[in-house]
mmCIF file of C-alpha atoms and ligand atoms in Angstrom:
data_model
loop_
_atom_site.group_PDB
_atom_site.id
_atom_site.type_symbol
_atom_site.label_atom_id
_atom_site.label_comp_id
_atom_site.label_asym_id
_atom_site.label_seq_id
_atom_site.Cartn_x
_atom_site.Cartn_y
_atom_site.Cartn_z
ATOM 1 C CA MET A 1139 7.361 -13.898 -34.130
ATOM 2 C CA LYS A 1140 10.758 -13.573 -35.474
ATOM 3 C CA ASN A 1141 13.720 -12.931 -33.022
ATOM 4 C CA ASP A 1142 14.433 -9.374 -34.232
ATOM 5 C CA LYS A 1143 10.807 -8.559 -33.356
ATOM 6 C CA ILE A 1144 11.930 -7.944 -29.880
ATOM 7 C CA LYS A 1145 11.959 -4.350 -29.267
ATOM 8 C CA ASN A 1146 10.391 -3.751 -25.903
ATOM 9 C CA ILE A 1147 11.008 -5.596 -22.676
ATOM 10 C CA ALA A 1148 9.480 -5.197 -19.421
ATOM 11 C CA VAL A 1149 11.232 -6.341 -16.349
ATOM 12 C CA ILE A 1150 8.925 -6.780 -13.296
ATOM 13 C CA GLY A 1151 10.564 -6.311 -9.806
ATOM 14 C CA SER A 1152 13.205 -3.560 -9.253
ATOM 15 C CA GLY A 1153 15.425 -5.543 -6.718
ATOM 16 C CA THR A 1154 19.222 -6.474 -7.398
ATOM 17 C CA MET A 1155 18.404 -8.706 -10.099
ATOM 18 C CA GLY A 1156 15.631 -7.080 -11.990
ATOM 19 C CA SER A 1157 17.235 -3.579 -11.975
ATOM 20 C CA GLN A 1158 20.451 -5.040 -13.409
ATOM 21 C CA ILE A 1159 18.559 -7.264 -15.921
ATOM 22 C CA ALA A 1160 16.892 -4.128 -17.112
ATOM 23 C CA MET A 1161 20.182 -2.167 -17.400
ATOM 24 C CA VAL A 1162 21.901 -4.835 -19.617
ATOM 25 C CA CYS A 1163 18.921 -4.909 -22.050
ATOM 26 C CA ALA A 1164 18.943 -1.272 -21.970
ATOM 27 C CA LEU A 1165 22.670 -1.082 -22.820
ATOM 28 C CA GLU A 1166 21.867 -2.984 -25.971
ATOM 29 C CA GLY A 1167 19.358 -0.443 -27.125
ATOM 30 C CA TYR A 1168 16.245 -2.388 -26.140
ATOM 31 C CA GLN A 1169 13.272 -0.156 -24.991
ATOM 32 C CA VAL A 1170 12.958 -1.367 -21.237
ATOM 33 C CA THR A 1171 10.315 -0.705 -18.631
ATOM 34 C CA LEU A 1172 11.212 -1.596 -15.046
ATOM 35 C CA GLN A 1173 8.341 -1.976 -12.901
ATOM 36 C CA ASP A 1174 7.718 -2.537 -9.358
ATOM 37 C CA ILE A 1175 4.764 -1.995 -6.884
ATOM 38 C CA SER A 1176 7.187 0.326 -4.769
ATOM 39 C CA GLU A 1177 8.072 3.571 -5.877
ATOM 40 C CA GLU A 1178 10.708 3.660 -3.372
ATOM 41 C CA SER A 1179 12.241 0.390 -4.752
ATOM 42 C CA LEU A 1180 12.202 1.995 -8.261
ATOM 43 C CA ALA A 1181 13.986 5.175 -6.988
ATOM 44 C CA LYS A 1182 16.608 2.949 -5.147
ATOM 45 C CA ALA A 1183 17.180 0.948 -8.249
ATOM 46 C CA LYS A 1184 17.734 4.012 -10.480
ATOM 47 C CA GLN A 1185 20.269 5.311 -7.861
ATOM 48 C CA SER A 1186 22.097 1.983 -7.637
ATOM 49 C CA LEU A 1187 22.285 1.614 -11.529
ATOM 50 C CA GLU A 1188 23.536 5.155 -11.879
ATOM 51 C CA GLY A 1189 26.121 4.504 -9.350
ATOM 52 C CA HIS A 1190 27.202 1.151 -11.076
ATOM 53 C CA MET A 1191 27.396 2.835 -14.410
ATOM 54 C CA GLN A 1192 29.147 5.873 -13.364
ATOM 55 C CA ARG A 1193 32.069 3.589 -12.049
ATOM 56 C CA ARG A 1194 32.064 1.806 -15.429
ATOM 57 C CA VAL A 1195 32.390 5.122 -17.326
ATOM 58 C CA GLU A 1196 35.087 6.190 -14.858
ATOM 59 C CA LYS A 1197 37.045 2.944 -15.756
ATOM 60 C CA GLY A 1198 36.529 3.665 -19.458
ATOM 61 C CA LYS A 1199 34.382 0.509 -20.008
ATOM 62 C CA PHE A 1200 31.593 2.713 -21.330
ATOM 63 C CA SER A 1201 31.306 6.275 -22.711
ATOM 64 C CA GLU A 1202 29.077 8.936 -21.037
ATOM 65 C CA ASP A 1203 26.990 8.873 -24.282
ATOM 66 C CA GLN A 1204 26.538 5.084 -24.276
ATOM 67 C CA VAL A 1205 25.352 5.202 -20.503
ATOM 68 C CA SER A 1206 23.166 8.353 -21.123
ATOM 69 C CA LYS A 1207 21.667 6.501 -24.266
ATOM 70 C CA ALA A 1208 20.869 3.414 -22.145
ATOM 71 C CA PHE A 1209 19.153 5.482 -19.472
ATOM 72 C CA GLU A 1210 17.046 7.131 -22.196
ATOM 73 C CA CYS A 1211 15.796 3.669 -23.280
ATOM 74 C CA MET A 1212 14.525 3.065 -19.700
ATOM 75 C CA ARG A 1213 11.120 3.864 -18.012
ATOM 76 C CA PHE A 1214 10.643 3.175 -14.456
ATOM 77 C CA THR A 1215 6.726 2.626 -13.365
ATOM 78 C CA SER A 1216 4.712 1.391 -10.618
ATOM 79 C CA SER A 1217 1.917 0.587 -13.102
ATOM 80 C CA LEU A 1218 1.830 -2.951 -14.432
ATOM 81 C CA GLU A 1219 -0.599 -2.224 -17.180
ATOM 82 C CA GLU A 1220 1.854 0.416 -18.418
ATOM 83 C CA ALA A 1221 4.823 -1.697 -18.242
ATOM 84 C CA VAL A 1222 3.384 -4.685 -20.033
ATOM 85 C CA LYS A 1223 1.025 -3.359 -22.648
ATOM 86 C CA ASP A 1224 3.337 -2.944 -25.622
ATOM 87 C CA THR A 1225 5.924 -5.374 -24.503
ATOM 88 C CA ASP A 1226 7.519 -8.320 -26.559
ATOM 89 C CA ILE A 1227 8.853 -10.137 -23.493
ATOM 90 C CA VAL A 1228 8.313 -10.005 -19.818
ATOM 91 C CA ILE A 1229 11.190 -10.878 -17.527
ATOM 92 C CA GLU A 1230 9.823 -11.625 -14.018
ATOM 93 C CA ALA A 1231 12.148 -10.860 -11.026
ATOM 94 C CA ILE A 1232 9.952 -10.693 -8.052
ATOM 95 C CA VAL A 1233 10.000 -12.385 -4.701
ATOM 96 C CA GLU A 1234 10.415 -16.252 -4.682
ATOM 97 C CA LYS A 1235 6.846 -17.088 -3.690
ATOM 98 C CA LEU A 1236 4.885 -19.358 -5.856
ATOM 99 C CA ASP A 1237 1.719 -18.043 -5.044
ATOM 100 C CA VAL A 1238 2.814 -14.414 -5.723
ATOM 101 C CA LYS A 1239 4.361 -15.303 -9.062
ATOM 102 C CA ARG A 1240 1.077 -17.221 -10.049
ATOM 103 C CA ALA A 1241 -0.900 -14.220 -9.514
ATOM 104 C CA LEU A 1242 1.548 -11.854 -11.178
ATOM 105 C CA PHE A 1243 1.603 -14.108 -14.376
ATOM 106 C CA ALA A 1244 -2.263 -14.417 -14.371
ATOM 107 C CA GLU A 1245 -2.378 -10.564 -14.401
ATOM 108 C CA VAL A 1246 0.239 -9.998 -17.003
ATOM 109 C CA ASP A 1247 -1.255 -12.652 -19.071
ATOM 110 C CA ARG A 1248 -4.427 -10.452 -19.050
ATOM 111 C CA LEU A 1249 -2.604 -7.250 -19.696
ATOM 112 C CA ALA A 1250 0.128 -8.075 -22.340
ATOM 113 C CA PRO A 1251 -0.406 -8.623 -26.029
ATOM 114 C CA ALA A 1252 -0.973 -12.130 -27.191
ATOM 115 C CA HIS A 1253 2.540 -12.584 -28.840
ATOM 116 C CA THR A 1254 4.384 -11.636 -25.520
ATOM 117 C CA ILE A 1255 6.614 -14.133 -23.949
ATOM 118 C CA LEU A 1256 6.533 -14.316 -20.287
ATOM 119 C CA ALA A 1257 9.968 -15.502 -18.706
ATOM 120 C CA THR A 1258 10.580 -15.701 -15.150
ATOM 121 C CA ASN A 1259 14.194 -15.174 -13.475
ATOM 122 C CA SER A 1260 13.360 -17.435 -10.696
ATOM 123 C CA SER A 1261 16.328 -19.335 -9.360
ATOM 124 C CA ARG A 1262 14.321 -22.318 -8.249
ATOM 125 C CA ILE A 1263 10.634 -22.304 -9.412
ATOM 126 C CA VAL A 1264 10.266 -24.280 -12.931
ATOM 127 C CA SER A 1265 7.973 -22.522 -15.246
ATOM 128 C CA SER A 1266 5.466 -25.605 -15.476
ATOM 129 C CA LYS A 1267 4.464 -24.410 -11.901
ATOM 130 C CA ILE A 1268 3.380 -21.066 -13.262
ATOM 131 C CA ALA A 1269 2.453 -21.832 -16.778
ATOM 132 C CA ASP A 1270 -1.187 -22.847 -16.055
ATOM 133 C CA ALA A 1271 -1.836 -19.513 -14.310
ATOM 134 C CA THR A 1272 -1.988 -18.182 -18.019
ATOM 135 C CA LYS A 1273 -3.588 -18.986 -21.086
ATOM 136 C CA ARG A 1274 -0.339 -18.847 -22.985
ATOM 137 C CA SER A 1275 1.785 -21.681 -21.452
ATOM 138 C CA GLU A 1276 3.625 -22.210 -24.609
ATOM 139 C CA LYS A 1277 4.989 -18.648 -24.236
ATOM 140 C CA ILE A 1278 6.294 -19.470 -20.620
ATOM 141 C CA CYS A 1279 9.875 -20.245 -19.760
ATOM 142 C CA ASN A 1280 12.758 -19.823 -17.186
ATOM 143 C CA MET A 1281 15.392 -17.118 -18.063
ATOM 144 C CA HIS A 1282 17.566 -17.290 -15.155
ATOM 145 C CA PHE A 1283 20.553 -14.634 -14.600
ATOM 146 C CA PHE A 1284 23.110 -14.784 -12.082
ATOM 147 C CA ASN A 1285 24.142 -12.120 -9.490
ATOM 148 C CA PRO A 1286 25.638 -9.566 -10.155
ATOM 149 C CA VAL A 1287 23.866 -9.472 -13.445
ATOM 150 C CA LEU A 1288 26.031 -6.673 -14.750
ATOM 151 C CA VAL A 1289 28.952 -8.999 -14.548
ATOM 152 C CA MET A 1290 27.777 -12.618 -14.641
ATOM 153 C CA GLU A 1291 27.797 -13.897 -18.227
ATOM 154 C CA LEU A 1292 25.586 -17.170 -17.967
ATOM 155 C CA VAL A 1293 21.818 -17.210 -18.507
ATOM 156 C CA GLU A 1294 20.113 -20.597 -17.940
ATOM 157 C CA VAL A 1295 17.140 -20.828 -20.313
ATOM 158 C CA VAL A 1296 14.887 -23.626 -19.256
ATOM 159 C CA GLN A 1297 12.316 -25.251 -21.496
ATOM 160 C CA GLY A 1298 9.277 -26.675 -19.755
ATOM 161 C CA PRO A 1299 7.029 -29.373 -21.403
ATOM 162 C CA HIS A 1300 4.631 -26.635 -22.300
ATOM 163 C CA THR A 1301 7.394 -24.245 -23.606
ATOM 164 C CA SER A 1302 7.411 -23.995 -27.506
ATOM 165 C CA GLU A 1303 10.602 -24.066 -29.495
ATOM 166 C CA GLU A 1304 9.971 -20.753 -30.842
ATOM 167 C CA THR A 1305 9.718 -19.268 -27.363
ATOM 168 C CA ILE A 1306 13.077 -20.888 -26.584
ATOM 169 C CA GLN A 1307 14.722 -19.734 -29.720
ATOM 170 C CA VAL A 1308 13.511 -16.074 -29.170
ATOM 171 C CA THR A 1309 14.640 -16.035 -25.589
ATOM 172 C CA ILE A 1310 18.164 -17.571 -26.427
ATOM 173 C CA GLU A 1311 18.534 -15.110 -29.224
ATOM 174 C CA LEU A 1312 17.777 -12.133 -26.825
ATOM 175 C CA THR A 1313 20.191 -13.735 -24.248
ATOM 176 C CA LYS A 1314 22.823 -13.560 -26.899
ATOM 177 C CA ARG A 1315 22.009 -9.872 -28.141
ATOM 178 C CA ILE A 1316 22.515 -8.748 -24.366
ATOM 179 C CA ASN A 1317 25.930 -10.271 -24.429
ATOM 180 C CA LYS A 1318 25.161 -13.112 -22.134
ATOM 181 C CA ILE A 1319 25.885 -16.782 -22.900
ATOM 182 C CA PRO A 1320 22.991 -19.038 -22.749
ATOM 183 C CA ILE A 1321 22.874 -22.596 -21.698
ATOM 184 C CA LEU A 1322 19.428 -24.415 -22.496
ATOM 185 C CA LEU A 1323 18.104 -26.960 -20.182
ATOM 186 C CA LYS A 1324 15.824 -29.153 -22.234
ATOM 187 C CA LYS A 1325 14.261 -30.585 -19.126
ATOM 188 C CA GLU A 1326 13.185 -29.041 -15.957
ATOM 189 C CA ILE A 1327 15.005 -29.568 -12.691
ATOM 190 C CA ASN A 1328 14.835 -28.002 -9.394
ATOM 191 C CA GLY A 1329 17.761 -25.488 -9.123
ATOM 192 C CA PHE A 1330 18.841 -25.771 -12.733
ATOM 193 C CA VAL A 1331 22.586 -26.489 -13.136
ATOM 194 C CA ALA A 1332 24.732 -23.689 -11.564
ATOM 195 C CA ASN A 1333 22.722 -23.345 -8.218
ATOM 196 C CA ARG A 1334 22.416 -27.000 -7.762
ATOM 197 C CA LEU A 1335 26.280 -26.977 -7.978
ATOM 198 C CA LEU A 1336 26.513 -24.102 -5.786
ATOM 199 C CA GLY A 1337 24.038 -25.337 -3.190
ATOM 200 C CA LYS A 1338 26.056 -28.436 -2.494
ATOM 201 C CA LEU A 1339 29.254 -26.059 -1.841
ATOM 202 C CA MET A 1340 27.291 -23.818 0.422
ATOM 203 C CA ASP A 1341 25.803 -26.758 2.411
ATOM 204 C CA GLU A 1342 29.347 -28.180 2.766
ATOM 205 C CA ALA A 1343 30.610 -24.848 3.902
ATOM 206 C CA VAL A 1344 27.944 -24.418 6.579
ATOM 207 C CA TYR A 1345 28.554 -28.155 7.593
ATOM 208 C CA LEU A 1346 32.263 -27.277 8.244
ATOM 209 C CA LEU A 1347 31.427 -24.156 9.995
ATOM 210 C CA GLU A 1348 28.845 -25.783 12.199
ATOM 211 C CA ASN A 1349 31.114 -28.671 13.098
ATOM 212 C CA GLU A 1350 33.837 -26.084 14.060
ATOM 213 C CA ILE A 1351 36.167 -27.516 11.582
ATOM 214 C CA ALA A 1352 37.095 -24.049 10.192
ATOM 215 C CA ASN A 1353 35.746 -20.654 10.388
ATOM 216 C CA VAL A 1354 34.063 -18.508 7.944
ATOM 217 C CA GLU A 1355 37.374 -16.806 6.541
ATOM 218 C CA GLU A 1356 39.244 -20.015 6.499
ATOM 219 C CA ILE A 1357 36.638 -21.861 4.561
ATOM 220 C CA ASP A 1358 36.255 -18.868 2.036
ATOM 221 C CA LEU A 1359 40.158 -18.787 1.700
ATOM 222 C CA ALA A 1360 39.836 -22.558 0.777
ATOM 223 C CA CYS A 1361 37.888 -21.994 -1.936
ATOM 224 C CA THR A 1362 39.508 -18.674 -3.251
ATOM 225 C CA LYS A 1363 43.355 -20.077 -2.712
ATOM 226 C CA ALA A 1364 42.886 -23.789 -3.475
ATOM 227 C CA LEU A 1365 40.108 -23.933 -5.985
ATOM 228 C CA ASN A 1366 40.529 -20.371 -7.470
ATOM 229 C CA HIS A 1367 36.961 -19.395 -7.095
ATOM 230 C CA PRO A 1368 36.500 -15.595 -7.187
ATOM 231 C CA ILE A 1369 35.056 -15.315 -3.891
ATOM 232 C CA GLY A 1370 34.276 -18.125 -1.236
ATOM 233 C CA PRO A 1371 30.738 -19.504 -0.338
ATOM 234 C CA PHE A 1372 30.201 -17.268 2.706
ATOM 235 C CA ALA A 1373 31.187 -14.226 0.861
ATOM 236 C CA LEU A 1374 28.809 -15.283 -2.029
ATOM 237 C CA MET A 1375 25.942 -15.860 0.430
ATOM 238 C CA ASP A 1376 26.340 -12.275 1.680
ATOM 239 C CA LEU A 1377 26.324 -11.278 -2.054
ATOM 240 C CA VAL A 1378 23.217 -13.236 -2.982
ATOM 241 C CA GLY A 1379 21.471 -12.438 0.142
ATOM 242 C CA ILE A 1380 21.153 -15.147 3.123
ATOM 243 C CA ASP A 1381 17.278 -14.621 2.912
ATOM 244 C CA VAL A 1382 17.606 -16.033 -0.729
ATOM 245 C CA ALA A 1383 19.456 -19.074 0.440
ATOM 246 C CA TYR A 1384 17.207 -19.546 3.548
ATOM 247 C CA TYR A 1385 13.900 -19.433 1.488
ATOM 248 C CA ALA A 1386 15.162 -21.543 -1.210
ATOM 249 C CA ARG A 1387 15.949 -24.231 1.321
ATOM 250 C CA MET A 1388 12.786 -23.936 3.308
ATOM 251 C CA GLN A 1389 10.814 -24.295 0.159
ATOM 252 C CA ASN A 1390 12.838 -27.137 -0.732
ATOM 253 C CA PHE A 1391 11.871 -28.580 2.533
ATOM 254 C CA GLN A 1392 8.261 -27.732 2.439
ATOM 255 C CA GLU A 1393 7.876 -29.387 -1.093
ATOM 256 C CA THR A 1394 9.642 -32.461 -0.260
ATOM 257 C CA GLY A 1395 9.233 -32.973 3.520
ATOM 258 C CA ASP A 1396 12.899 -34.011 3.558
ATOM 259 C CA GLU A 1397 14.188 -32.799 7.136
ATOM 260 C CA SER A 1398 17.856 -32.703 5.592
ATOM 261 C CA MET A 1399 16.763 -30.030 3.261
ATOM 262 C CA LYS A 1400 15.744 -27.701 5.948
ATOM 263 C CA PRO A 1401 17.690 -24.407 6.303
ATOM 264 C CA SER A 1402 20.353 -24.917 9.097
ATOM 265 C CA LYS A 1403 20.441 -23.022 12.306
ATOM 266 C CA ILE A 1404 22.973 -20.608 10.898
ATOM 267 C CA PHE A 1405 20.587 -19.369 8.241
ATOM 268 C CA VAL A 1406 17.603 -19.139 10.733
ATOM 269 C CA ASP A 1407 19.536 -17.166 13.075
ATOM 270 C CA LYS A 1408 20.861 -14.769 10.411
ATOM 271 C CA VAL A 1409 17.385 -14.152 8.956
ATOM 272 C CA GLU A 1410 15.906 -13.713 12.298
ATOM 273 C CA LYS A 1411 18.519 -11.079 13.085
ATOM 274 C CA GLY A 1412 18.070 -9.259 9.803
ATOM 275 C CA GLU A 1413 21.713 -9.985 8.847
ATOM 276 C CA LEU A 1414 21.034 -10.732 5.276
ATOM 277 C CA GLY A 1415 24.385 -9.947 3.801
ATOM 278 C CA ARG A 1416 25.674 -6.960 1.906
ATOM 279 C CA LYS A 1417 22.247 -5.342 1.443
ATOM 280 C CA THR A 1418 21.812 -5.002 5.314
ATOM 281 C CA GLY A 1419 25.592 -4.263 5.886
ATOM 282 C CA LYS A 1420 25.941 -7.499 7.720
ATOM 283 C CA GLY A 1421 25.997 -11.108 7.162
ATOM 284 C CA PHE A 1422 28.767 -13.503 7.632
ATOM 285 C CA TYR A 1423 30.908 -10.481 7.095
ATOM 286 C CA THR A 1424 30.392 -6.883 8.136
ATOM 287 C CA TYR A 1425 30.315 -4.171 5.379
ATOM 288 C CA SER A 1426 30.910 -0.468 5.835
HETATM 289 N N1 LIG B 2695 26.694 -5.181 -8.793
HETATM 290 C C1 LIG B 2695 27.172 -4.792 -10.246
HETATM 291 N N2 LIG B 2695 28.606 -5.068 -10.616
HETATM 292 C C2 LIG B 2695 29.380 -5.460 -9.403
HETATM 293 C C3 LIG B 2695 28.912 -5.548 -8.196
HETATM 294 C C4 LIG B 2695 27.527 -5.501 -7.993
HETATM 295 N N3 LIG B 2695 26.933 -5.785 -6.820
HETATM 296 N N4 LIG B 2695 29.971 -5.971 -7.480
HETATM 297 C C5 LIG B 2695 31.125 -5.801 -8.311
HETATM 298 N N5 LIG B 2695 30.842 -5.536 -9.327
HETATM 299 C C6 LIG B 2695 31.360 -5.229 -10.618
HETATM 300 C C7 LIG B 2695 32.587 -4.196 -10.466
HETATM 301 O O1 LIG B 2695 32.037 -2.897 -10.833
HETATM 302 C C8 LIG B 2695 33.794 -4.758 -11.398
HETATM 303 O O2 LIG B 2695 33.129 -4.261 -12.600
HETATM 304 P P1 LIG B 2695 34.247 -3.990 -13.768
HETATM 305 O O3 LIG B 2695 35.004 -5.361 -14.013
HETATM 306 O O4 LIG B 2695 33.439 -3.829 -14.978
HETATM 307 O O5 LIG B 2695 34.857 -2.941 -13.423
HETATM 308 C C9 LIG B 2695 33.655 -6.140 -11.316
HETATM 309 O O6 LIG B 2695 32.426 -6.535 -10.825
HETATM 310 C C10 LIG B 2695 34.697 -6.736 -10.313
HETATM 311 O O7 LIG B 2695 34.413 -5.957 -9.215
HETATM 312 P P2 LIG B 2695 35.595 -5.719 -7.969
HETATM 313 O O8 LIG B 2695 36.966 -5.561 -8.691
HETATM 314 O O9 LIG B 2695 35.201 -4.496 -7.046
HETATM 315 O O10 LIG B 2695 35.548 -6.908 -7.123
HETATM 316 P P3 LIG B 2695 35.801 -8.576 -7.324
HETATM 317 O O11 LIG B 2695 37.005 -8.740 -8.275
HETATM 318 O O12 LIG B 2695 35.722 -9.064 -6.044
HETATM 319 O O13 LIG B 2695 34.559 -8.926 -8.141
HETATM 320 C C11 LIG B 2695 32.388 -10.059 -8.221
HETATM 321 C C12 LIG B 2695 33.227 -9.000 -7.690
HETATM 322 C C13 LIG B 2695 32.349 -9.996 -9.662
HETATM 323 C C14 LIG B 2695 31.065 -10.151 -7.391
HETATM 324 C C15 LIG B 2695 33.247 -11.351 -7.894
HETATM 325 O O14 LIG B 2695 33.450 -11.505 -6.519
HETATM 326 C C16 LIG B 2695 32.484 -12.672 -8.392
HETATM 327 O O15 LIG B 2695 32.522 -12.981 -9.444
HETATM 328 N N6 LIG B 2695 31.954 -13.400 -7.411
HETATM 329 C C17 LIG B 2695 31.113 -14.542 -7.722
HETATM 330 C C18 LIG B 2695 29.725 -14.095 -8.139
HETATM 331 C C19 LIG B 2695 28.906 -15.398 -8.136
HETATM 332 O O16 LIG B 2695 29.326 -16.566 -8.106
HETATM 333 N N7 LIG B 2695 27.501 -15.281 -8.635
HETATM 334 C C20 LIG B 2695 26.713 -16.391 -8.890
HETATM 335 C C21 LIG B 2695 25.912 -16.142 -7.542
HETATM 336 S S1 LIG B 2695 24.638 -17.419 -7.653
HETATM 337 C C22 LIG B 2695 23.299 -16.630 -8.269
HETATM 338 O O17 LIG B 2695 23.323 -15.495 -8.725
HETATM 339 C C23 LIG B 2695 22.104 -17.332 -8.200
HETATM 340 C C24 LIG B 2695 20.906 -16.643 -8.420
HETATM 341 O O18 LIG B 2695 19.796 -17.613 -8.417
HETATM 342 C C25 LIG B 2695 20.574 -15.571 -7.333
#
């Protein structure tokens, strides 16, 4: 398959990541179908994207025409079959649970055309854990975006031992065409590059907080005002979702049995209270 053969894209999962991945693709003129099992989630995704794009129109970053053309390129559906039947690439952005992803990939493998690449946006599950759920392991790879996708420029493309060079080339070319900067990981590693770096920063921030060395605001200030990060680790955990940080640590612990990888009490408390960050109005900070 030639790179310019990608015309139709299916994004599975209409949460924060999936919806914005769909938008960046539609803005470049790709025909995009955003699929989710929940009609409610699809409606919320559409509403949220309209809000984000409206603000960009007001700031003069896009014209009304560009945005309405992008929305014309988008379809929203709860039917997986409908979403993948004519697609050239599937980008999966569903819950970070291996068994759920494997089941989805097996189903998509059955429904999608033979040439279709199946990429996962997982932030921590390498594609070799999923590839053998399909009969097209050479077409499976990781394509990992960052939150907020409309803003963050990097995409990590990860080649598994099963992934063909052609799949990687097409995925990298698509990444560039949607105005993102790809980095190619030729070997799989848990957490890839950016999240491995970030995980260390977040764990250290939690250590400093739990040991009462400094409070949330002070630790964030150290990062923003001493290290010039755009936001501090606690503000960032609120942005990404404290549940995401919690489940990543829990899975690392379950996979390795290493107690030091268990999510700390702060994460457990926040998840139990439903204080998951911006999306619930409260995390380490409170949002109006
Ligand atoms: N969704 C989409 N766009 C958003 C947004 C959101 N949730 N929040 C802010 N933006 C946009 C704004 O619309 C604005 O766009 P514009 O430049 O086109 O006008 C731009 O971001 C700047 O926003 P603001 O001026 O309101 O606010 P900030 O200057 O504080 O920027 C930020 C917000 C871009 C989120 C900035 O704080 C930032 O870069 N934070 C770090 C983000 C980061 O590190 N992301 C990586 C997270 S790790 C990850 O994603 C791992 C993955 O596996 C989940």
